[in-house]
Short mmCIF file of C-alpha atoms in Angstrom, two decimals:
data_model
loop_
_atom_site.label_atom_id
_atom_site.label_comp_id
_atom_site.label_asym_id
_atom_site.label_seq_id
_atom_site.Cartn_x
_atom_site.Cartn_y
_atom_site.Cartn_z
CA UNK A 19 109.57 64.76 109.20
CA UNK A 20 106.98 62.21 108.81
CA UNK A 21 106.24 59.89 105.44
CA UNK A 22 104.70 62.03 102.44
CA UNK A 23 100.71 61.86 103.16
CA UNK A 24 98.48 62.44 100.20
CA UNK A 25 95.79 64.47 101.12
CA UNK A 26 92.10 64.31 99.09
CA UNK A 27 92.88 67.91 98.81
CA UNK A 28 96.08 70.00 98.95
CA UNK A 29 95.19 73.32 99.55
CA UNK A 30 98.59 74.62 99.01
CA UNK A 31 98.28 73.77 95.35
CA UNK A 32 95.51 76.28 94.65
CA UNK A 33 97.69 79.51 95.82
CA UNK A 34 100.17 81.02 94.20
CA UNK A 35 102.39 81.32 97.01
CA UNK A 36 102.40 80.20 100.82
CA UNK A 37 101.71 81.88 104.60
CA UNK A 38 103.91 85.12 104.58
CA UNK A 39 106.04 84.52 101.80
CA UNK A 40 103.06 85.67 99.66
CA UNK A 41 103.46 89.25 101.01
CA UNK A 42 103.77 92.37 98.73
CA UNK A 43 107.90 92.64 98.56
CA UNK A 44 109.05 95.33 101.53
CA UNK A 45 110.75 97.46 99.17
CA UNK A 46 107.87 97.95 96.77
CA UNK A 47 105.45 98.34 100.21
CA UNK A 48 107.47 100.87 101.45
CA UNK A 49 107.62 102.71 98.62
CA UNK A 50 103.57 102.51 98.23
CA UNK A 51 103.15 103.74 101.73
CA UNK A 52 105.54 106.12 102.16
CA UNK A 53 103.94 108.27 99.08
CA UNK A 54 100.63 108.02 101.40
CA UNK A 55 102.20 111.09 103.51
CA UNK A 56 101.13 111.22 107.10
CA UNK A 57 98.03 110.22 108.22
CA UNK A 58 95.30 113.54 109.49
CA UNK A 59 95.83 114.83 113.28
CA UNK A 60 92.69 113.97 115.44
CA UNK A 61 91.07 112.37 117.79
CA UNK A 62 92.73 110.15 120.33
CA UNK A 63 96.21 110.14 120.45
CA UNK A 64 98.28 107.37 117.65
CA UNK A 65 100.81 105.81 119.73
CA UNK A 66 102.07 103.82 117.17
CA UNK A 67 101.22 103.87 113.56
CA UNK A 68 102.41 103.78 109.65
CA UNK A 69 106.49 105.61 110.53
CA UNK A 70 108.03 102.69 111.47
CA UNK A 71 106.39 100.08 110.16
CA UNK A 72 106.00 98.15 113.59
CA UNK A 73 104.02 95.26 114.04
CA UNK A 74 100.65 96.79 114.81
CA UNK A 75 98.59 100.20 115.72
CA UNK A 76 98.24 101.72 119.13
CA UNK A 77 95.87 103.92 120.43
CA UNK A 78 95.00 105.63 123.58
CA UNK A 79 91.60 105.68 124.99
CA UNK A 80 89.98 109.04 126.13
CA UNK A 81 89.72 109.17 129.77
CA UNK A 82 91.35 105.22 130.54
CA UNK A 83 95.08 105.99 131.93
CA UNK A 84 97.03 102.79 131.46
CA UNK A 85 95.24 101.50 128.87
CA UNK A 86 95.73 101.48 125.02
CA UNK A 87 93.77 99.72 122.00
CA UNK A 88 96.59 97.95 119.74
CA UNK A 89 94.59 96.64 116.55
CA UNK A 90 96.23 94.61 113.61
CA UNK A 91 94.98 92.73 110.51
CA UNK A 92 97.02 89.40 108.80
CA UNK A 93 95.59 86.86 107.00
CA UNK A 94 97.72 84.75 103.83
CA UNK A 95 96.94 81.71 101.04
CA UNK A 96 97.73 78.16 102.55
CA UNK A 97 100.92 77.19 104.25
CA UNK A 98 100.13 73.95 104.67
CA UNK A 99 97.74 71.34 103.19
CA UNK A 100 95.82 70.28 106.32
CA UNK A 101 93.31 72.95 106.44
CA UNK A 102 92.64 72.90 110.40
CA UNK A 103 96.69 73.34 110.38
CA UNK A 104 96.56 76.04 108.52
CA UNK A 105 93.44 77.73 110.42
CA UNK A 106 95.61 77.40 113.74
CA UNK A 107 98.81 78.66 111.96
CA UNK A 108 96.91 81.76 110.55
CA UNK A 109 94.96 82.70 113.81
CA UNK A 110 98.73 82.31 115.78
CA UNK A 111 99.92 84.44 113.42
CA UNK A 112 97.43 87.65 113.39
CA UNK A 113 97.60 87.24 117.18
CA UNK A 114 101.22 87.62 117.03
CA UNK A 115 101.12 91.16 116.20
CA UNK A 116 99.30 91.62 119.65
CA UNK A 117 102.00 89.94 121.37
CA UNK A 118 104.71 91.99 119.77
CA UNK A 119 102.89 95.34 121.01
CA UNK A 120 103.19 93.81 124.28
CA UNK A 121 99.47 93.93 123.99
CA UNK A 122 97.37 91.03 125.05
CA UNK A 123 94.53 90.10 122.84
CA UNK A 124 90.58 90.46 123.37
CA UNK A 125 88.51 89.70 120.39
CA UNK A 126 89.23 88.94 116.77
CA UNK A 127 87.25 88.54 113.60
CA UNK A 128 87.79 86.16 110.50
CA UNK A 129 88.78 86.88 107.43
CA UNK A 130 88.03 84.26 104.70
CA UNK A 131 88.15 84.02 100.71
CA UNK A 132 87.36 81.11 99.73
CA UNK A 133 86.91 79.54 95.75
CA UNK A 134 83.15 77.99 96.18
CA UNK A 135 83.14 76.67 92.83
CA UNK A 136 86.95 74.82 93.18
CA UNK A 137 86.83 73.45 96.97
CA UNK A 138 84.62 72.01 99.50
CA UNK A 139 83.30 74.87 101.41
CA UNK A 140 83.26 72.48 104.71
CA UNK A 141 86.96 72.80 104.29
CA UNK A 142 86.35 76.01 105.23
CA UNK A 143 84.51 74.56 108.42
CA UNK A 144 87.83 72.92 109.44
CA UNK A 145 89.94 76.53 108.79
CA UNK A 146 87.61 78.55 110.89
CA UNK A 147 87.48 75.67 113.41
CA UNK A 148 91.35 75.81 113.81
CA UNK A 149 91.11 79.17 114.21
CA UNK A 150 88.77 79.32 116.98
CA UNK A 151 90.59 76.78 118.84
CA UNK A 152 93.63 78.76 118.91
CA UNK A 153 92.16 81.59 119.68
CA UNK A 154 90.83 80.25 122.06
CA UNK A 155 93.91 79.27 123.76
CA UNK A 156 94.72 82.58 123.68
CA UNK A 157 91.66 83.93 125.59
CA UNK A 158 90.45 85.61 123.04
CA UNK A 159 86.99 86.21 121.75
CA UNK A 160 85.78 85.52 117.92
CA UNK A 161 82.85 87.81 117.18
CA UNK A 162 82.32 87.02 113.52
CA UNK A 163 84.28 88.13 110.67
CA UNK A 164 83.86 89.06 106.62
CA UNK A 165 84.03 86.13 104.11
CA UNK A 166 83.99 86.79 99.90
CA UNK A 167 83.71 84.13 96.85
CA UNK A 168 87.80 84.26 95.44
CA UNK A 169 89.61 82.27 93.36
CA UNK A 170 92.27 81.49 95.75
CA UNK A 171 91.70 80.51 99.33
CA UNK A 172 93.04 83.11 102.06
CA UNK A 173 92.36 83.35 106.03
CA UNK A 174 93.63 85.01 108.65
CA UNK A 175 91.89 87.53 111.47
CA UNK A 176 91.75 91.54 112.09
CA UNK A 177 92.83 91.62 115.93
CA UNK A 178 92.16 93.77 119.03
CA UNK A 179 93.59 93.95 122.15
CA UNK A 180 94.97 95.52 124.60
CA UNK A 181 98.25 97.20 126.34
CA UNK A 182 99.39 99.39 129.06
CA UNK A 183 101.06 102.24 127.01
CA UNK A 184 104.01 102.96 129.14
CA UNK A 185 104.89 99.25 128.90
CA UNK A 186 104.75 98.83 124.76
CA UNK A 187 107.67 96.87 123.20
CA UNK A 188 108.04 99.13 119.91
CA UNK A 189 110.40 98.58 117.13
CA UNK A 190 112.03 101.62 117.64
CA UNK A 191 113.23 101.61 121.00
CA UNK A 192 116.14 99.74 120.32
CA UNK A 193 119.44 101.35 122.20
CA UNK A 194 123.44 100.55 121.75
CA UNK A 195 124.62 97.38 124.43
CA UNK A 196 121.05 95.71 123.76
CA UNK A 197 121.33 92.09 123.24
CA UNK A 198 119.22 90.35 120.58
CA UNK A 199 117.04 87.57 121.71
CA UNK A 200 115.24 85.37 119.00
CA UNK A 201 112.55 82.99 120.47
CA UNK A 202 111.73 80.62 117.86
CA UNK A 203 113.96 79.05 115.30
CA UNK A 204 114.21 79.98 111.89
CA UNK A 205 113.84 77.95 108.89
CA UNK A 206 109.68 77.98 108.55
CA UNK A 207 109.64 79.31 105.08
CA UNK A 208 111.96 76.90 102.95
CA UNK A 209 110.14 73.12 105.11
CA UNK A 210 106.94 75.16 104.01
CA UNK A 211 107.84 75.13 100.36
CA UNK A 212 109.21 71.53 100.37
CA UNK A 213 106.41 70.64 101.81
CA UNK A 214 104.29 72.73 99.21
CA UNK A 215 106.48 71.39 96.13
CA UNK A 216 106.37 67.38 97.39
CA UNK A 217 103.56 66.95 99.96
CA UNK A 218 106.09 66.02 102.27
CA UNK A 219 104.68 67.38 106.42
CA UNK A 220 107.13 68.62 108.19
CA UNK A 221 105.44 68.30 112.29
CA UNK A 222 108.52 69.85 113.82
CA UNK A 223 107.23 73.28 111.46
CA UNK A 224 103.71 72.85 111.99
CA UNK A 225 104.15 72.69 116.04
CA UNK A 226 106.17 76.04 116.01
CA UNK A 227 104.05 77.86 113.48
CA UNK A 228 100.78 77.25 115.68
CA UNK A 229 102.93 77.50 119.30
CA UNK A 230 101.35 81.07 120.49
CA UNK A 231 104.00 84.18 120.93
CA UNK A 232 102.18 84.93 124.43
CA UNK A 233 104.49 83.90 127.22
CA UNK A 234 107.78 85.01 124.74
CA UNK A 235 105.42 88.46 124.81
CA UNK A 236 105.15 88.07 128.72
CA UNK A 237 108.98 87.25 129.30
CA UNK A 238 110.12 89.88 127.40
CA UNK A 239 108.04 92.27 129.76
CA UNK A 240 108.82 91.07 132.94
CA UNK A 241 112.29 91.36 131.81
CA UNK A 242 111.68 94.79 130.85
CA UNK A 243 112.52 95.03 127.64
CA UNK A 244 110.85 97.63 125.31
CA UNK A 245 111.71 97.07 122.17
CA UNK A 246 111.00 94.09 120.33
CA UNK A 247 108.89 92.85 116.84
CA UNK A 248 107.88 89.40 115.60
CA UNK A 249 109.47 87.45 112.69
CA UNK A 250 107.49 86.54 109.69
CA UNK A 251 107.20 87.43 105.85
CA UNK A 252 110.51 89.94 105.59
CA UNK A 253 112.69 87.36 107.17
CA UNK A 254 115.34 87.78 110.27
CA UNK A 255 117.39 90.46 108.34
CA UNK A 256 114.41 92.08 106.80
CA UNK A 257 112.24 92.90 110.36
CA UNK A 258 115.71 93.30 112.12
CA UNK A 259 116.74 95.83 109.74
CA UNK A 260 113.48 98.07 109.80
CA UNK A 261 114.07 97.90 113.95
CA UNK A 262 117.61 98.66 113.60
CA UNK A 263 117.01 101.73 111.09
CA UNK A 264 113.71 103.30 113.35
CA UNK A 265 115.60 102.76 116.58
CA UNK A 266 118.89 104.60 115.17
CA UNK A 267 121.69 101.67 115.47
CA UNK A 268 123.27 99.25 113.99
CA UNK A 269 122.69 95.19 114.70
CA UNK A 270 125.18 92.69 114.86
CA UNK A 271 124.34 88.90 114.23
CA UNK A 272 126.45 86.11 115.57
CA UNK A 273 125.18 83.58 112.83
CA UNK A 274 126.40 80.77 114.48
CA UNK A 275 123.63 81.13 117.89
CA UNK A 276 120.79 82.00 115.13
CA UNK A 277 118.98 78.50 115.82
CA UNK A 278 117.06 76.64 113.00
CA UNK A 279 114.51 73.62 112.29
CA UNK A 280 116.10 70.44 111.94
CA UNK A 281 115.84 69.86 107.98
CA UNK A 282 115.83 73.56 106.76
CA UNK A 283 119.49 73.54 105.78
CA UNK A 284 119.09 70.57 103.78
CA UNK A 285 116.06 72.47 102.38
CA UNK A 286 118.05 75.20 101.02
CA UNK A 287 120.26 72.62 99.83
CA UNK A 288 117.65 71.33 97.68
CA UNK A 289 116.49 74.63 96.36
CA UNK A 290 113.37 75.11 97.98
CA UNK A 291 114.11 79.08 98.77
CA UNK A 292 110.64 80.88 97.57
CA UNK A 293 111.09 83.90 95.75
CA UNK A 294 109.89 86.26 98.45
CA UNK A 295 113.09 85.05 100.76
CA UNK A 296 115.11 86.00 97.69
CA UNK A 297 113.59 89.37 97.80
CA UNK A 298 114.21 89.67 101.57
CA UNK A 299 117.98 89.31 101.16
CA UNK A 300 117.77 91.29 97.76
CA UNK A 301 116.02 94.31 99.83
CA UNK A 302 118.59 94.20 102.63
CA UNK A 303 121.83 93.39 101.31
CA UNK A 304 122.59 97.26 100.63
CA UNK A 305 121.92 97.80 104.07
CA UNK A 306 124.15 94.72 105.26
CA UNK A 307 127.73 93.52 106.26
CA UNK A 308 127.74 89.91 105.21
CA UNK A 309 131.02 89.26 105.90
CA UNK A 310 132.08 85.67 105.24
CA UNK A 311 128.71 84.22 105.77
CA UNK A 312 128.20 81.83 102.90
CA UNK A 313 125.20 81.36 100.99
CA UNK A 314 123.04 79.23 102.42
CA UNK A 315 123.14 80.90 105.34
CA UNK A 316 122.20 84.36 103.65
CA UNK A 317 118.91 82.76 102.63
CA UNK A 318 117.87 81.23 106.05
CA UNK A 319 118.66 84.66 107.87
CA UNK A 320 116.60 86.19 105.55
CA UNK A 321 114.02 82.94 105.15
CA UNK A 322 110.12 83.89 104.87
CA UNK A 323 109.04 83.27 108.43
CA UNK A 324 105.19 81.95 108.66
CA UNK A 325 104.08 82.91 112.63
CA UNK A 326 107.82 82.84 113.56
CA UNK A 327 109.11 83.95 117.05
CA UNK A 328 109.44 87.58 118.63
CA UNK A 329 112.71 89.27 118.45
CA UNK A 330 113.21 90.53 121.38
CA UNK A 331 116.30 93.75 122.09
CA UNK A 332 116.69 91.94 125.50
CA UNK A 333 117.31 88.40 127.52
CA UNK A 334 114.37 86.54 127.40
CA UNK A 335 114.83 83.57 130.12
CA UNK A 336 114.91 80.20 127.64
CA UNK A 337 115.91 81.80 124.27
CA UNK A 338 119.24 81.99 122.72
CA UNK A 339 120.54 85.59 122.21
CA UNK A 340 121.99 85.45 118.69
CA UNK A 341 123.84 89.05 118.27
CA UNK A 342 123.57 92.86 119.84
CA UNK A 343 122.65 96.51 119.01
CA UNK A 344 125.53 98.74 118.77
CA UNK A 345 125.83 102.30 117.80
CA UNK A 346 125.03 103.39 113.83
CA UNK A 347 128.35 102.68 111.92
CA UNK A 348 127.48 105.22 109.41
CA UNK A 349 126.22 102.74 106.77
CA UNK A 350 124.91 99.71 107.96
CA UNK A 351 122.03 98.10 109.86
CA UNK A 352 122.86 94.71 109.69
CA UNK A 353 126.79 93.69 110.51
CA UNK A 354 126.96 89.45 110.21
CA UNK A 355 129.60 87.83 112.04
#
């Protein structure tokens, strides 16, 4: 953590919540969606879509064996104050849907709202800017994008790439004997709402958010895993439970490997939990086996991840494994030990 900086502009004080914490709750999305029924039959064939809620869509292409179209869409209100921080945390996070397809990315385009009358529009300059850089990094194109006049600032990218399709990690491939690989630390969410609430910049949070889920993505894959999804606005617990309910079993979390951010305990200490990681734990607790995990530790497992890590059912060479999928215990998803 570094000395509170006061910026000519905080960014994060003209949204009304921060990164992914700002999502629609899951319960209330699922409930939306699932009334949708399923989507018309046609065309090429939808490898992955809207019935388990993975991390992005796959498609096959007519007449290209080996080769599938995985497209995604993410964009959120400011996570952090620095607005070239928060273009390079946005773009790392849209990509990361790519990643957790086992996809690799090809071209994106922005997506920007932005209050004309309220901020500097070449603050917008330095968002798009740390976008293209990290996409960049990535090898992947920007072709444009979609901006509109709203009163609170938003950015993030609609994403295309590509994948073989007999090499996807899916969220519902998950089998008993699987161990549980987590490849960044958690604790994003509450250093991003201190940090919101005092000013206070928390490096150690801003160098994982905008580190790029590519070679976790390319690990897990040469260590032939297939099942895996990425950690962000539903919190550990809330993305391990929808994997553990599509793929059938039941998960078990040692929550003394989970690994965190130095600071975010004494976040939660402090009270700077944002109401969508209250949600998170609210919408899995009927699903979950706390056993004698205290409090604090409830909230950080189930912490609003901004561009967190991959989860990965498999070793991933350099990443702790923090638990294992066992068979369906006839009521719950989650089991924390």
């Amino acid at each position: 953590m570094t000395p509170t900086r006061q910026d000519a502009v905080r960014l994060t004080q003209f949204a009304h919540g921060g990164g992914c914490a700002c999502k629609i709750p899951p319960g209330e999305l699922e409930e939306v969606v699932g009334s949708l029924g399923a989507p018309p039959v046609g065309g090429t064939p939808l490898l992955v879509g809207l019935a388990t809620g993975d991390d992005a869509a796959v498609v096959t292409l007519p007449g290209q064996a080996g080769t599938a179209v995985v497209c995604t869409a993410d964009f959120f209100t400011p996570v952090v104050d620095d607005p070239y921080d928060w273009g390079r945390i946005a773009a790392a996070n849209a990509l990361s849907d790519v990643y957790a397809m086992g996809g690799r990315p090809l071209v994106a385009v922005n997506l920007l709202a932005w209050p004309r009358d309220r901020l500097p529009f070449e603050l917008a300059r330095e968002v798009l800017r740390g976008g293209l850089d990290i996409a960049t990094e990535a090898g992947c194109h920007i072709g444009g994008g979609h901006s509109v006049d709203d009163p609170e600032p938003k950015y993030g990218m609609a994403v295309t790439g590509v994948a073989d399709p007999e090499r996807l990690l899916r969220n519902d491939t998950g089998r008993p004997g699987m161990p549980l690989s987590l490849t960044k630390p958690l604790g994003l969410g509450v250093l991003n709402n201190r940090h919101k609430a005092t000013g206070e910049r928390f490096e150690n949070a801003v160098a994982t958010m905008t580190a790029l889920n590519r070679d976790a993505s390319l690990a897990a894959l040469a260590a032939g895993a297939t099942c895996a999804t990425d950690v962000t606005g539903f919190g550990l617990l809330g993305h391990l439970h929808k994997l553990a309910r599509a793929s059938g079993v039941t998960a078990v979390i040692d929550t003394a490997a989970v690994p965190y951010l130095e600071g975010a305990r004494e976040a939660v200490r402090d009270g700077y939990v944002s109401g969508g990681t209250r949600r998170n734990l609210e919408w899995v607790a009927p699903h979950t086996d706390f056993g004698s995990t205290d409090a604090d530790t409830r909230l950080l497992l189930a912490d609003a991840q901004t561009s967190g890590g991959l989860l990965v059912a498999g070793e991933v060479p350099g990443a702790p494994v923090i638990g294992e999928l066992v068979p369906y215990d006839g009521s719950h998803t989650l089991l924390l030990r």
